[in-house]
Short mmCIF file of C-alpha atoms and ligand atoms in Angstrom, two decimals:
data_model
loop_
_atom_site.label_atom_id
_atom_site.label_comp_id
_atom_site.label_asym_id
_atom_site.label_seq_id
_atom_site.Cartn_x
_atom_site.Cartn_y
_atom_site.Cartn_z
CA MET U 1 1.16 22.97 3.03
CA HIS U 2 0.74 19.51 1.17
CA GLU U 3 2.69 17.57 3.56
CA PRO U 4 1.43 13.94 4.18
CA VAL U 5 -0.06 13.84 7.34
CA LEU U 6 -0.80 10.24 8.97
CA VAL U 7 -4.22 9.66 10.26
CA LEU U 8 -5.24 7.36 13.40
CA ASN U 9 -8.10 6.46 14.62
CA ALA U 10 -9.23 7.03 17.93
CA ASN U 11 -7.99 3.45 19.10
CA PHE U 12 -4.72 4.69 17.67
CA GLU U 13 -4.88 2.26 14.28
CA PRO U 14 -3.01 4.20 11.49
CA ILE U 15 -6.51 4.86 8.49
CA HIS U 16 -4.97 7.19 5.98
CA VAL U 17 -2.89 9.74 4.75
CA CYS U 18 -3.85 13.53 4.30
CA THR U 19 -2.52 16.81 3.36
CA THR U 20 -0.92 19.25 6.25
CA ARG U 21 -3.87 22.06 5.10
CA ARG U 22 -6.90 18.89 6.15
CA ALA U 23 -4.76 18.34 9.18
CA LEU U 24 -4.63 21.53 10.77
CA GLY U 25 -8.06 21.90 10.20
CA LEU U 26 -8.79 18.15 11.71
CA MET U 27 -7.01 19.78 14.31
CA LEU U 28 -8.72 23.38 14.61
CA SER U 29 -12.42 21.99 14.49
CA GLY U 30 -11.78 19.91 17.59
CA LYS U 31 -11.79 16.54 15.44
CA ALA U 32 -8.20 15.68 16.12
CA SER U 33 -5.36 16.18 18.44
CA LEU U 34 -1.52 16.52 17.34
CA VAL U 35 0.49 12.86 18.23
CA LEU U 36 3.61 13.77 16.68
CA ASN U 37 4.87 17.33 15.25
CA GLY U 38 8.73 16.80 14.95
CA ARG U 39 8.29 19.43 11.62
CA GLY U 40 8.22 22.43 13.08
CA VAL U 41 5.57 25.47 12.61
CA VAL U 42 2.88 26.66 10.62
CA LYS U 43 3.11 30.40 10.51
CA THR U 44 -0.24 32.13 9.70
CA VAL U 45 -1.20 35.89 10.26
CA SER U 46 -2.47 35.38 13.91
CA LEU U 47 -1.09 32.30 15.40
CA ASN U 48 1.86 29.61 14.91
CA LEU U 49 0.62 26.21 14.50
CA PRO U 50 2.53 22.98 15.09
CA ARG U 51 3.09 21.42 11.75
CA PRO U 52 1.97 18.24 12.38
CA SER U 53 3.47 14.34 11.28
CA VAL U 54 0.86 12.14 12.89
CA ILE U 55 -2.56 13.54 14.19
CA ARG U 56 -5.68 10.85 16.20
CA LEU U 57 -9.44 11.36 15.54
CA GLU U 58 -11.43 12.59 18.65
CA HIS U 59 -14.06 10.32 17.86
CA MET U 60 -13.46 6.85 15.97
CA ILE U 61 -14.34 6.10 12.76
CA ARG U 62 -16.15 2.85 11.95
CA ARG U 63 -14.35 1.49 8.34
CA PRO U 64 -14.35 -1.42 7.01
CA ARG U 65 -11.35 -3.16 7.55
CA PRO U 66 -9.32 -2.04 4.21
CA ARG U 67 -8.19 -4.48 1.52
CA VAL U 68 -5.57 -4.12 -1.50
CA HIS U 69 -7.27 -3.36 -4.50
CA LEU U 70 -6.11 -5.64 -7.49
CA THR U 71 -4.27 -3.75 -9.88
CA LYS U 72 -1.47 -4.76 -12.11
CA ARG U 73 0.56 -2.17 -9.83
CA GLU U 74 -0.43 -3.37 -6.86
CA ILE U 75 0.65 -7.14 -8.36
CA LEU U 76 4.15 -5.64 -9.08
CA ARG U 77 4.45 -4.17 -5.47
CA ARG U 78 3.69 -7.32 -4.04
CA ASP U 79 5.79 -9.54 -6.46
CA GLU U 80 8.69 -7.04 -5.10
CA TYR U 81 8.59 -5.76 -9.04
CA THR U 82 10.15 -9.70 -9.43
CA CYS U 83 9.69 -12.31 -12.27
CA GLN U 84 7.80 -15.13 -10.15
CA TYR U 85 9.37 -17.35 -12.29
CA CYS U 86 13.16 -16.71 -12.75
CA GLY U 87 13.23 -14.44 -10.17
CA GLN U 88 15.01 -11.75 -12.35
CA ARG U 89 14.30 -7.96 -11.25
CA VAL U 90 13.71 -6.48 -14.86
CA SER U 91 12.25 -3.48 -15.57
CA TYR U 92 9.43 -3.85 -18.05
CA LEU U 93 7.21 -6.73 -16.25
CA THR U 94 3.98 -7.86 -17.92
CA ILE U 95 1.26 -9.76 -15.59
CA ASP U 96 0.19 -13.29 -16.28
CA HIS U 97 -2.55 -15.63 -15.30
CA ILE U 98 -0.41 -18.56 -14.18
CA ILE U 99 -3.42 -20.75 -15.46
CA PRO U 100 -4.78 -18.57 -19.21
CA ARG U 101 -7.70 -16.65 -19.04
CA ARG U 102 -8.75 -19.66 -22.26
CA LEU U 103 -8.53 -22.48 -19.93
CA GLY U 104 -10.42 -21.03 -17.45
CA GLY U 105 -8.37 -18.74 -15.27
CA HIS U 106 -9.84 -16.31 -13.21
CA TYR U 107 -8.75 -12.69 -12.67
CA GLY U 108 -7.40 -12.60 -9.24
CA TRP U 109 -4.89 -12.49 -7.03
CA ASP U 110 -4.32 -16.03 -7.12
CA ASN U 111 -3.88 -15.89 -10.11
CA LEU U 112 -1.76 -13.46 -11.70
CA VAL U 113 1.48 -12.85 -11.13
CA ALA U 114 4.83 -10.64 -12.31
CA ALA U 115 7.10 -12.10 -15.02
CA CYS U 116 9.28 -10.85 -17.47
CA PRO U 117 8.75 -10.89 -21.00
CA ALA U 118 11.31 -14.00 -22.12
CA CYS U 119 9.19 -15.83 -19.50
CA ASN U 120 5.58 -14.79 -20.24
CA HIS U 121 6.62 -15.63 -23.42
CA ARG U 122 8.07 -18.66 -22.66
CA LYS U 123 5.03 -19.90 -20.66
CA GLY U 124 2.96 -18.78 -23.75
CA GLY U 125 -0.65 -20.32 -23.78
CA ARG U 126 -0.04 -23.27 -21.30
CA THR U 127 -0.64 -22.96 -17.54
CA ALA U 128 2.28 -22.72 -15.41
CA GLU U 129 2.13 -26.51 -14.58
CA GLN U 130 2.37 -27.73 -18.46
CA ALA U 131 5.40 -25.19 -19.15
CA GLN U 132 6.38 -26.92 -16.07
CA MET U 133 7.50 -23.71 -14.59
CA ASN U 134 7.82 -22.81 -10.92
CA LEU U 135 6.72 -19.89 -8.85
CA LEU U 136 8.81 -18.61 -6.59
CA ARG U 137 6.08 -18.80 -4.01
CA PRO U 138 2.28 -19.07 -4.24
CA ALA U 139 0.35 -15.94 -5.58
CA LYS U 140 -2.11 -14.63 -3.05
CA GLU U 141 -3.99 -11.82 -2.32
CA PRO U 142 -1.33 -9.37 -0.10
CA PRO U 143 -1.54 -8.75 3.77
CA ALA U 144 -4.35 -6.52 4.83
CA SER U 145 -1.61 -4.86 7.20
CA ALA U 146 -0.88 -1.02 7.71
CA ILE U 147 2.49 -1.59 7.18
CA TYR U 148 1.92 -2.84 4.00
CA PHE U 149 -0.84 -0.12 3.16
CA PHE U 150 1.53 2.28 4.52
CA ALA U 151 4.77 1.26 2.68
CA ARG U 152 5.06 3.78 -0.43
CA HIS U 153 5.44 6.69 2.92
CA LEU U 154 7.59 5.49 4.82
CA PRO U 155 11.10 6.06 3.23
CA GLU U 156 9.92 9.98 3.40
CA ASN U 157 7.89 9.49 7.19
CA GLN U 158 9.96 7.20 8.88
CA GLU U 159 8.89 8.50 11.95
CA TRP U 160 5.74 7.74 11.49
CA LYS U 161 6.59 3.62 11.86
CA PRO U 162 5.89 2.99 15.38
CA TYR U 163 2.58 3.85 14.86
CA ILE U 164 2.10 1.66 12.07
CA GLU U 165 3.39 -1.32 13.44
CA GLY U 166 2.07 -4.11 14.55
CA TRP U 167 -1.63 -3.38 12.88
ZN1 ZN A 1 11.10 -14.45 -16.00
#
């Protein structure tokens, strides 16, 4: 009952992921309808219910355009777990301030990158420019696309892809 279910807004925009239990509650109360089953049935005492994979809300809900939260985990994910200076994928990555805080660098998407300990150490308290260390690509806020948001669910839920692409 805890398997993830993709929830689409009334206009088919993917908006979040809930549990099977929650999805069935929405469906039984008429707030959502089944879009994709593909997982068999849930048997209750009195009836068999489809086990939803994707549901769609009957009424449009308004919400602000989501943004990716700035956290260490999300910085590493944006940078594909790769040191942005030497391009190595190491298991232990640090977060580097491109312009160090001491020199006025702020805590923001455009000033933070994944760096391996060796590069972080080599760079020291200098800016990337001073240390003559080039970034693999400019640091910026990741796209607020649905595919980026729901990426971690896709390996397990390939059938969601058509509902997520393009948003
Ligand atoms: Zn490195």
